[in-house]
Amino acid sequence: MTTGADDFGNRIALLPRPSDWRPGLEITGNWWPHVDAADRLSPHLEDFLAAGPRPALITFGSMAAEDGTGQVLKAVQRSVER
């Protein structure tokens, strides 16, 4: 059974609410897990980050695997970035 409500975890600045959305579709803002300010990265990761320029971050959260993953991996391999 569905409640009829759907929440979208994005910022309105990134995706404004379309005028044709039905009631019950809500933009709630980004969903971030709680992180305790006292938590620290592992020493291994701290060392890696301190050893050079900022590493590049590529995520595949909304990309189907067959839609360019190979191209992205090839580009990363040719890159001089970490």
JSON list of C-alpha atoms in Angstrom, two decimals, residues 5-76:
[
{"chain": "A", "resi": 5, "resn": "ALA", "atom": "CA", "xyz": [3.79, 10.79, -0.87]},
{"chain": "A", "resi": 6, "resn": "ASP", "atom": "CA", "xyz": [7.17, 10.76, -2.53]},
{"chain": "A", "resi": 7, "resn": "ASP", "atom": "CA", "xyz": [10.18, 12.63, -1.18]},
{"chain": "A", "resi": 8, "resn": "PHE", "atom": "CA", "xyz": [13.01, 13.83, -3.38]},
{"chain": "A", "resi": 9, "resn": "GLY", "atom": "CA", "xyz": [16.31, 14.42, -1.56]},
{"chain": "A", "resi": 10, "resn": "ASN", "atom": "CA", "xyz": [17.72, 17.29, -3.55]},
{"chain": "A", "resi": 11, "resn": "ARG", "atom": "CA", "xyz": [18.01, 21.04, -3.21]},
{"chain": "A", "resi": 12, "resn": "ILE", "atom": "CA", "xyz": [15.45, 23.24, -4.92]},
{"chain": "A", "resi": 13, "resn": "ALA", "atom": "CA", "xyz": [18.39, 25.25, -6.32]},
{"chain": "A", "resi": 14, "resn": "LEU", "atom": "CA", "xyz": [19.43, 22.12, -8.25]},
{"chain": "A", "resi": 15, "resn": "LEU", "atom": "CA", "xyz": [15.99, 20.91, -9.25]},
{"chain": "A", "resi": 16, "resn": "PRO", "atom": "CA", "xyz": [13.13, 23.35, -8.76]},
{"chain": "A", "resi": 17, "resn": "ARG", "atom": "CA", "xyz": [9.73, 21.82, -8.18]},
{"chain": "A", "resi": 18, "resn": "PRO", "atom": "CA", "xyz": [8.14, 21.36, -11.62]},
{"chain": "A", "resi": 19, "resn": "SER", "atom": "CA", "xyz": [4.79, 23.12, -12.00]},
{"chain": "A", "resi": 20, "resn": "ASP", "atom": "CA", "xyz": [3.08, 19.94, -13.21]},
{"chain": "A", "resi": 21, "resn": "TRP", "atom": "CA", "xyz": [3.92, 17.79, -10.15]},
{"chain": "A", "resi": 22, "resn": "ARG", "atom": "CA", "xyz": [0.95, 16.35, -8.34]},
{"chain": "A", "resi": 23, "resn": "PRO", "atom": "CA", "xyz": [0.37, 16.98, -4.63]},
{"chain": "A", "resi": 24, "resn": "GLY", "atom": "CA", "xyz": [2.38, 14.66, -2.41]},
{"chain": "A", "resi": 25, "resn": "LEU", "atom": "CA", "xyz": [5.64, 14.98, -4.35]},
{"chain": "A", "resi": 26, "resn": "GLU", "atom": "CA", "xyz": [7.94, 16.83, -1.99]},
{"chain": "A", "resi": 27, "resn": "ILE", "atom": "CA", "xyz": [11.50, 18.18, -2.31]},
{"chain": "A", "resi": 28, "resn": "THR", "atom": "CA", "xyz": [12.95, 17.76, 1.17]},
{"chain": "A", "resi": 29, "resn": "GLY", "atom": "CA", "xyz": [16.55, 18.92, 0.66]},
{"chain": "A", "resi": 30, "resn": "ASN", "atom": "CA", "xyz": [19.71, 16.84, 0.65]},
{"chain": "A", "resi": 31, "resn": "TRP", "atom": "CA", "xyz": [19.79, 13.72, 2.80]},
{"chain": "A", "resi": 32, "resn": "TRP", "atom": "CA", "xyz": [23.07, 13.51, 4.66]},
{"chain": "A", "resi": 33, "resn": "PRO", "atom": "CA", "xyz": [23.85, 11.03, 7.42]},
{"chain": "A", "resi": 34, "resn": "HIS", "atom": "CA", "xyz": [24.67, 12.46, 10.82]},
{"chain": "A", "resi": 35, "resn": "VAL", "atom": "CA", "xyz": [28.41, 12.78, 11.31]},
{"chain": "A", "resi": 36, "resn": "ASP", "atom": "CA", "xyz": [29.79, 13.33, 14.77]},
{"chain": "A", "resi": 37, "resn": "ALA", "atom": "CA", "xyz": [32.26, 16.23, 14.75]},
{"chain": "A", "resi": 38, "resn": "ALA", "atom": "CA", "xyz": [34.57, 14.15, 16.95]},
{"chain": "A", "resi": 39, "resn": "ASP", "atom": "CA", "xyz": [34.85, 11.39, 14.30]},
{"chain": "A", "resi": 40, "resn": "ARG", "atom": "CA", "xyz": [38.18, 11.28, 12.50]},
{"chain": "A", "resi": 41, "resn": "LEU", "atom": "CA", "xyz": [39.32, 9.71, 9.24]},
{"chain": "A", "resi": 42, "resn": "SER", "atom": "CA", "xyz": [41.56, 6.69, 9.50]},
{"chain": "A", "resi": 43, "resn": "PRO", "atom": "CA", "xyz": [45.29, 7.52, 9.77]},
{"chain": "A", "resi": 44, "resn": "HIS", "atom": "CA", "xyz": [45.85, 5.70, 6.44]},
{"chain": "A", "resi": 45, "resn": "LEU", "atom": "CA", "xyz": [43.33, 7.95, 4.67]},
{"chain": "A", "resi": 46, "resn": "GLU", "atom": "CA", "xyz": [44.65, 11.08, 6.41]},
{"chain": "A", "resi": 47, "resn": "ASP", "atom": "CA", "xyz": [48.16, 10.20, 5.17]},
{"chain": "A", "resi": 48, "resn": "PHE", "atom": "CA", "xyz": [46.92, 9.64, 1.61]},
{"chain": "A", "resi": 49, "resn": "LEU", "atom": "CA", "xyz": [45.11, 12.97, 1.54]},
{"chain": "A", "resi": 50, "resn": "ALA", "atom": "CA", "xyz": [48.11, 14.81, 2.98]},
{"chain": "A", "resi": 51, "resn": "ALA", "atom": "CA", "xyz": [50.53, 13.22, 0.46]},
{"chain": "A", "resi": 52, "resn": "GLY", "atom": "CA", "xyz": [49.47, 15.24, -2.57]},
{"chain": "A", "resi": 53, "resn": "PRO", "atom": "CA", "xyz": [46.84, 17.32, -4.31]},
{"chain": "A", "resi": 54, "resn": "ARG", "atom": "CA", "xyz": [43.17, 16.67, -3.67]},
{"chain": "A", "resi": 55, "resn": "PRO", "atom": "CA", "xyz": [42.04, 13.46, -5.35]},
{"chain": "A", "resi": 56, "resn": "ALA", "atom": "CA", "xyz": [39.31, 13.55, -7.97]},
{"chain": "A", "resi": 57, "resn": "LEU", "atom": "CA", "xyz": [35.94, 12.14, -6.89]},
{"chain": "A", "resi": 58, "resn": "ILE", "atom": "CA", "xyz": [33.68, 10.46, -9.42]},
{"chain": "A", "resi": 59, "resn": "THR", "atom": "CA", "xyz": [30.41, 8.91, -8.34]},
{"chain": "A", "resi": 60, "resn": "PHE", "atom": "CA", "xyz": [28.02, 6.66, -10.23]},
{"chain": "A", "resi": 61, "resn": "GLY", "atom": "CA", "xyz": [24.95, 7.12, -8.06]},
{"chain": "A", "resi": 62, "resn": "SER", "atom": "CA", "xyz": [22.53, 7.97, -10.87]},
{"chain": "A", "resi": 63, "resn": "MET", "atom": "CA", "xyz": [24.31, 6.49, -13.84]},
{"chain": "A", "resi": 64, "resn": "ALA", "atom": "CA", "xyz": [23.50, 3.13, -15.38]},
{"chain": "A", "resi": 65, "resn": "ALA", "atom": "CA", "xyz": [26.65, 1.00, -15.65]},
{"chain": "A", "resi": 66, "resn": "GLU", "atom": "CA", "xyz": [26.37, 0.63, -19.42]},
{"chain": "A", "resi": 67, "resn": "ASP", "atom": "CA", "xyz": [26.01, 4.38, -19.92]},
{"chain": "A", "resi": 68, "resn": "GLY", "atom": "CA", "xyz": [29.61, 5.49, -19.86]},
{"chain": "A", "resi": 69, "resn": "THR", "atom": "CA", "xyz": [31.38, 3.73, -17.00]},
{"chain": "A", "resi": 70, "resn": "GLY", "atom": "CA", "xyz": [34.02, 2.42, -19.40]},
{"chain": "A", "resi": 71, "resn": "GLN", "atom": "CA", "xyz": [34.62, 5.89, -20.83]},
{"chain": "A", "resi": 72, "resn": "VAL", "atom": "CA", "xyz": [34.95, 7.37, -17.36]},
{"chain": "A", "resi": 73, "resn": "LEU", "atom": "CA", "xyz": [37.42, 4.66, -16.29]},
{"chain": "A", "resi": 74, "resn": "LYS", "atom": "CA", "xyz": [39.53, 5.18, -19.41]},
{"chain": "A", "resi": 75, "resn": "ALA", "atom": "CA", "xyz": [39.60, 8.92, -18.79]},
{"chain": "A", "resi": 76, "resn": "VAL", "atom": "CA", "xyz": [40.67, 8.37, -15.18]}
]
